[in-house]
mmCIF file of C-alpha atoms in Angstrom:
data_model
loop_
_atom_site.group_PDB
_atom_site.id
_atom_site.type_symbol
_atom_site.label_atom_id
_atom_site.label_comp_id
_atom_site.label_asym_id
_atom_site.label_seq_id
_atom_site.Cartn_x
_atom_site.Cartn_y
_atom_site.Cartn_z
ATOM 1 C CA MET A 1 8.827 26.461 50.057
ATOM 2 C CA ALA A 2 5.720 24.743 51.345
ATOM 3 C CA ILE A 3 3.581 27.368 49.623
ATOM 4 C CA ILE A 4 5.300 26.721 46.273
ATOM 5 C CA SER A 5 4.841 22.921 46.620
ATOM 6 C CA LYS A 6 1.165 23.382 47.391
ATOM 7 C CA PHE A 7 0.780 25.680 44.398
ATOM 8 C CA VAL A 8 2.437 23.123 42.068
ATOM 9 C CA ARG A 9 0.258 20.292 43.362
ATOM 10 C CA ASN A 10 -2.883 22.310 42.713
ATOM 11 C CA ARG A 11 -1.910 23.419 39.206
ATOM 12 C CA VAL A 12 -4.566 21.395 37.408
ATOM 13 C CA PRO A 13 -5.435 22.583 33.882
ATOM 14 C CA ALA A 14 -8.788 24.296 33.596
ATOM 15 C CA LEU A 15 -9.818 21.772 30.943
ATOM 16 C CA GLN A 16 -9.511 18.925 33.430
ATOM 17 C CA HIS A 17 -11.775 20.736 35.907
ATOM 18 C CA GLU A 18 -14.396 21.222 33.212
ATOM 19 C CA MET A 19 -14.118 17.611 32.037
ATOM 20 C CA LYS A 20 -14.815 16.392 35.582
ATOM 21 C CA SER A 21 -17.889 18.558 35.979
ATOM 22 C CA HIS A 22 -19.287 18.267 32.426
ATOM 23 C CA PRO A 23 -17.468 15.419 30.638
ATOM 24 C CA THR A 24 -19.929 14.825 27.810
ATOM 25 C CA THR A 25 -20.563 18.533 27.249
ATOM 26 C CA LYS A 26 -16.853 19.150 26.834
ATOM 27 C CA LEU A 27 -16.444 16.126 24.571
ATOM 28 C CA LYS A 28 -19.240 17.340 22.329
ATOM 29 C CA TYR A 29 -17.726 20.816 22.165
ATOM 30 C CA LEU A 30 -14.272 19.481 21.293
ATOM 31 C CA PHE A 31 -15.704 17.121 18.688
ATOM 32 C CA LYS A 32 -17.586 19.932 16.946
ATOM 33 C CA SER A 33 -14.474 22.112 17.067
ATOM 34 C CA ASN A 34 -12.400 19.351 15.491
ATOM 35 C CA VAL A 35 -15.018 18.882 12.780
ATOM 36 C CA GLU A 36 -14.956 22.593 11.951
ATOM 37 C CA ALA A 37 -11.157 22.525 11.836
ATOM 38 C CA ALA A 38 -11.258 19.503 9.509
ATOM 39 C CA PHE A 39 -13.569 21.378 7.123
ATOM 40 C CA GLU A 40 -11.311 24.412 7.206
ATOM 41 C CA SER A 41 -8.155 22.378 6.560
ATOM 42 C CA GLY A 42 -9.723 20.389 3.739
ATOM 43 C CA GLU A 43 -9.600 17.019 5.528
ATOM 44 C CA LEU A 44 -13.364 17.017 5.138
ATOM 45 C CA PRO A 45 -14.696 18.315 1.780
ATOM 46 C CA LYS A 46 -16.415 21.691 2.168
ATOM 47 C CA ARG A 47 -18.845 20.888 -0.645
ATOM 48 C CA TYR A 48 -20.509 18.350 1.622
ATOM 49 C CA HIS A 49 -21.890 21.045 3.892
ATOM 50 C CA GLY A 50 -24.868 18.814 4.715
ATOM 51 C CA TRP A 51 -22.515 16.611 6.700
ATOM 52 C CA LYS A 52 -22.380 19.197 9.495
ATOM 53 C CA ALA A 53 -26.006 18.483 10.423
ATOM 54 C CA ILE A 54 -25.177 14.770 10.476
ATOM 55 C CA PHE A 55 -22.166 15.292 12.738
ATOM 56 C CA HIS A 56 -24.164 17.486 15.123
ATOM 57 C CA ALA A 57 -27.002 14.956 15.282
ATOM 58 C CA PHE A 58 -24.464 12.183 15.779
ATOM 59 C CA ILE A 59 -22.605 13.743 18.702
ATOM 60 C CA ASP A 60 -25.803 15.016 20.352
ATOM 61 C CA MET A 61 -26.858 11.370 20.764
ATOM 62 C CA MET A 62 -23.979 10.692 23.142
ATOM 63 C CA GLY A 63 -25.218 9.383 26.473
ATOM 64 C CA PRO A 64 -24.405 10.945 29.874
ATOM 65 C CA ASP A 65 -21.785 8.221 30.401
ATOM 66 C CA GLY A 66 -20.116 8.985 27.070
ATOM 67 C CA ALA A 67 -21.582 5.920 25.349
ATOM 68 C CA LEU A 68 -22.193 6.508 21.662
ATOM 69 C CA TYR A 69 -23.699 3.813 19.444
ATOM 70 C CA PRO A 70 -26.593 5.298 17.433
ATOM 71 C CA SER A 71 -27.842 3.531 14.330
ATOM 72 C CA HIS A 72 -27.408 5.081 10.893
ATOM 73 C CA ALA A 73 -31.184 5.200 10.534
ATOM 74 C CA LYS A 74 -31.576 7.154 13.789
ATOM 75 C CA ILE A 75 -28.899 9.672 12.788
ATOM 76 C CA ALA A 76 -30.542 10.049 9.374
ATOM 77 C CA GLU A 77 -33.921 10.671 10.995
ATOM 78 C CA LYS A 78 -32.534 13.313 13.349
ATOM 79 C CA SER A 79 -30.382 15.092 10.738
ATOM 80 C CA GLY A 80 -32.830 14.910 7.832
ATOM 81 C CA ALA A 81 -30.300 13.104 5.620
ATOM 82 C CA CYS A 82 -30.535 9.704 3.973
ATOM 83 C CA VAL A 83 -28.912 6.632 5.501
ATOM 84 C CA ARG A 84 -26.376 6.368 2.669
ATOM 85 C CA THR A 85 -25.198 9.940 3.296
ATOM 86 C CA VAL A 86 -24.864 9.242 7.023
ATOM 87 C CA TRP A 87 -22.759 6.161 6.242
ATOM 88 C CA SER A 88 -20.472 8.200 3.957
ATOM 89 C CA ALA A 89 -20.084 11.026 6.487
ATOM 90 C CA LEU A 90 -19.166 8.715 9.372
ATOM 91 C CA ASN A 91 -16.724 6.830 7.168
ATOM 92 C CA ALA A 92 -15.027 10.139 6.341
ATOM 93 C CA LEU A 93 -14.751 10.950 10.060
ATOM 94 C CA GLU A 94 -13.213 7.560 10.749
ATOM 95 C CA ARG A 95 -10.677 7.893 7.918
ATOM 96 C CA ILE A 96 -9.253 11.121 9.359
ATOM 97 C CA GLY A 97 -9.209 9.754 12.909
ATOM 98 C CA LEU A 98 -11.868 11.918 14.571
ATOM 99 C CA ILE A 99 -13.789 8.821 15.665
ATOM 100 C CA ARG A 100 -12.944 5.186 16.271
ATOM 101 C CA VAL A 101 -15.470 2.544 15.270
ATOM 102 C CA THR A 102 -15.860 -0.815 16.994
ATOM 103 C CA ALA A 103 -18.389 -3.350 15.769
ATOM 104 C CA ARG A 104 -20.848 -4.625 18.383
ATOM 105 C CA TYR A 105 -22.059 -8.241 18.237
ATOM 106 C CA THR A 106 -24.635 -10.360 20.004
ATOM 107 C CA TYR A 107 -25.313 -14.084 19.912
ATOM 108 C CA ASP A 108 -28.314 -15.095 17.796
ATOM 109 C CA ALA A 109 -29.717 -18.373 19.125
ATOM 110 C CA GLU A 110 -31.781 -19.016 15.972
ATOM 111 C CA LYS A 111 -28.782 -18.633 13.645
ATOM 112 C CA GLY A 112 -26.407 -20.242 16.110
ATOM 113 C CA LYS A 113 -23.741 -17.577 15.677
ATOM 114 C CA LYS A 114 -22.760 -14.017 16.563
ATOM 115 C CA VAL A 115 -24.442 -11.309 14.488
ATOM 116 C CA ARG A 116 -23.501 -7.667 14.161
ATOM 117 C CA THR A 117 -25.989 -5.339 15.808
ATOM 118 C CA SER A 118 -24.447 -1.856 15.628
ATOM 119 C CA ASN A 119 -21.248 0.163 15.943
ATOM 120 C CA GLU A 120 -19.765 1.751 19.036
ATOM 121 C CA TYR A 121 -18.096 5.121 18.439
ATOM 122 C CA GLU A 122 -15.342 6.791 20.430
ATOM 123 C CA VAL A 123 -14.409 10.459 20.006
ATOM 124 C CA MET A 124 -10.689 10.993 19.440
ATOM 125 C CA LEU A 125 -9.137 14.215 20.790
ATOM 126 C CA THR A 126 -5.335 14.031 20.841
ATOM 127 C CA GLY A 127 -2.992 13.520 17.911
ATOM 128 C CA ALA A 128 -1.945 10.102 19.246
ATOM 129 C CA GLN A 129 -5.567 9.025 19.537
ATOM 130 C CA LYS A 130 -6.292 10.160 15.979
ATOM 131 C CA ALA A 131 -3.275 8.290 14.607
ATOM 132 C CA ALA A 132 -4.321 5.116 16.433
ATOM 133 C CA ALA A 133 -7.888 5.516 15.136
ATOM 134 C CA MET A 134 -6.688 5.839 11.532
ATOM 135 C CA ILE A 135 -4.600 2.675 11.869
ATOM 136 C CA ALA A 136 -7.552 0.839 13.428
ATOM 137 C CA CYS A 137 -9.749 2.059 10.557
ATOM 138 C CA THR A 138 -7.345 0.656 7.962
ATOM 139 C CA VAL A 139 -7.157 -2.704 9.738
ATOM 140 C CA ARG A 140 -10.940 -2.930 10.171
ATOM 141 C CA LYS A 141 -11.639 -2.047 6.539
ATOM 142 C CA ALA A 142 -9.114 -4.632 5.327
ATOM 143 C CA HIS A 143 -10.670 -7.291 7.564
ATOM 144 C CA GLU A 144 -14.195 -6.505 6.396
ATOM 145 C CA SER A 145 -13.070 -6.494 2.753
ATOM 146 C CA SER A 146 -11.448 -9.908 3.234
ATOM 147 C CA LYS A 147 -14.641 -11.294 4.776
ATOM 148 C CA ARG A 148 -16.736 -9.957 1.876
ATOM 149 C CA GLN A 149 -14.380 -11.540 -0.652
ATOM 150 C CA MET A 150 -14.543 -14.894 1.143
ATOM 151 C CA LYS A 151 -18.349 -14.771 1.147
ATOM 152 C CA GLN A 152 -18.419 -13.905 -2.564
ATOM 153 C CA GLN A 153 -16.020 -16.753 -3.366
ATOM 154 C CA ALA A 154 -18.080 -19.218 -1.324
ATOM 155 C CA LYS A 155 -21.259 -18.050 -3.055
ATOM 156 C CA ALA A 156 -19.633 -18.371 -6.497
ATOM 157 C CA ALA A 157 -18.377 -21.884 -5.681
ATOM 158 C CA LYS A 158 -21.809 -22.935 -4.435
ATOM 159 C CA SER A 159 -23.450 -21.552 -7.586
ATOM 160 C CA PHE A 160 -20.891 -23.333 -9.801
ATOM 161 C CA ILE A 161 -21.491 -26.696 -8.076
ATOM 162 C CA HIS A 162 -25.264 -26.212 -8.357
ATOM 163 C CA ASP A 163 -25.046 -25.395 -12.076
ATOM 164 C CA LEU A 164 -22.673 -28.310 -12.700
ATOM 165 C CA THR A 165 -24.980 -30.735 -10.917
ATOM 166 C CA ALA A 166 -27.983 -29.455 -12.857
ATOM 167 C CA THR A 167 -26.077 -29.808 -16.136
ATOM 168 C CA ILE A 168 -25.083 -33.399 -15.393
ATOM 169 C CA THR A 169 -28.594 -34.300 -14.217
ATOM 170 C CA HIS A 170 -30.319 -32.886 -17.320
ATOM 171 C CA LYS A 171 -27.665 -33.964 -19.784
ATOM 172 C CA THR A 172 -28.986 -35.741 -22.905
ATOM 173 C CA PRO A 173 -28.829 -39.535 -22.381
ATOM 174 C CA LEU A 174 -26.016 -41.313 -24.131
ATOM 175 C CA ASN A 175 -27.033 -42.808 -27.496
ATOM 176 C CA ILE A 176 -25.662 -46.353 -27.343
ATOM 177 C CA ASN A 177 -26.607 -46.997 -30.967
ATOM 178 C CA ARG A 178 -24.395 -44.206 -32.299
ATOM 179 C CA GLY A 179 -21.713 -45.533 -34.654
ATOM 180 C CA LEU A 180 -23.187 -49.063 -34.885
ATOM 181 C CA LYS A 181 -24.305 -50.766 -38.066
ATOM 182 C CA ALA A 182 -28.008 -51.181 -38.660
ATOM 183 C CA GLU A 183 -27.956 -54.919 -37.908
ATOM 184 C CA ASP A 184 -26.090 -54.381 -34.627
ATOM 185 C CA ARG A 185 -28.356 -51.656 -33.250
ATOM 186 C CA MET A 186 -30.787 -52.359 -30.457
ATOM 187 C CA PRO A 187 -34.262 -52.692 -31.965
ATOM 188 C CA LYS A 188 -37.172 -50.601 -30.763
ATOM 189 C CA MET A 189 -39.317 -52.725 -28.458
ATOM 190 C CA SER A 190 -41.236 -52.595 -25.227
ATOM 191 C CA HIS A 191 -39.622 -52.673 -21.795
ATOM 192 C CA TRP A 192 -40.361 -56.363 -21.171
ATOM 193 C CA ASP A 193 -39.362 -57.330 -24.703
ATOM 194 C CA THR A 194 -36.043 -55.533 -24.191
ATOM 195 C CA ILE A 195 -35.394 -57.480 -20.963
ATOM 196 C CA GLU A 196 -36.219 -60.740 -22.682
ATOM 197 C CA TRP A 197 -34.026 -59.845 -25.652
ATOM 198 C CA LEU A 198 -31.088 -59.014 -23.413
ATOM 199 C CA ARG A 199 -31.623 -62.223 -21.411
ATOM 200 C CA ARG A 200 -31.548 -64.393 -24.518
ATOM 201 C CA GLY A 201 -28.682 -62.440 -26.008
ATOM 202 C CA SER A 202 -30.199 -62.379 -29.468
ATOM 203 C CA GLN A 203 -32.759 -60.386 -31.459
ATOM 204 C CA PRO A 204 -36.399 -61.476 -31.217
ATOM 205 C CA THR A 205 -37.834 -63.318 -34.156
#
């Protein structure tokens, strides 16, 4: 009985042994396997075969501690793709739940606010992790879209106020003589003559 109990306690899956000895190596292998499976199943479009080089360059930049936050420019440089293609490829990965993206911020003393510096990426392995990553992706995209709309609305309002102010400032002066008879109109005279005429309340002789 004791032998059976000892055997049960020591029944640790081989994967767990390998993860302890080579955690990042195993993560990279599983990520690449999941990417290949996504291409085969159609979750990732096969016509974008250039994305494979991007995904390999991306996962190869994972640190020994599992940290993964490379810039799009760095991935583009390593994979030979353009930054826009890297952005599209990583967005596709996030949509199907193979990675989870978290924005990283730092405080900018000059601007007096937090500014976005980069993204932190997590590799998702299990079905539950992938489902959670897809939900997080939807929430993040909706939040970012809302922020963009608010910025556009603020910019449009600022532009409208600026244009309105400029229009009022440069508007043609009101013609006070419009609609008056010839004898009632203010005569053309110099500045000081006008003041004197207004003071006396009658036309100059």
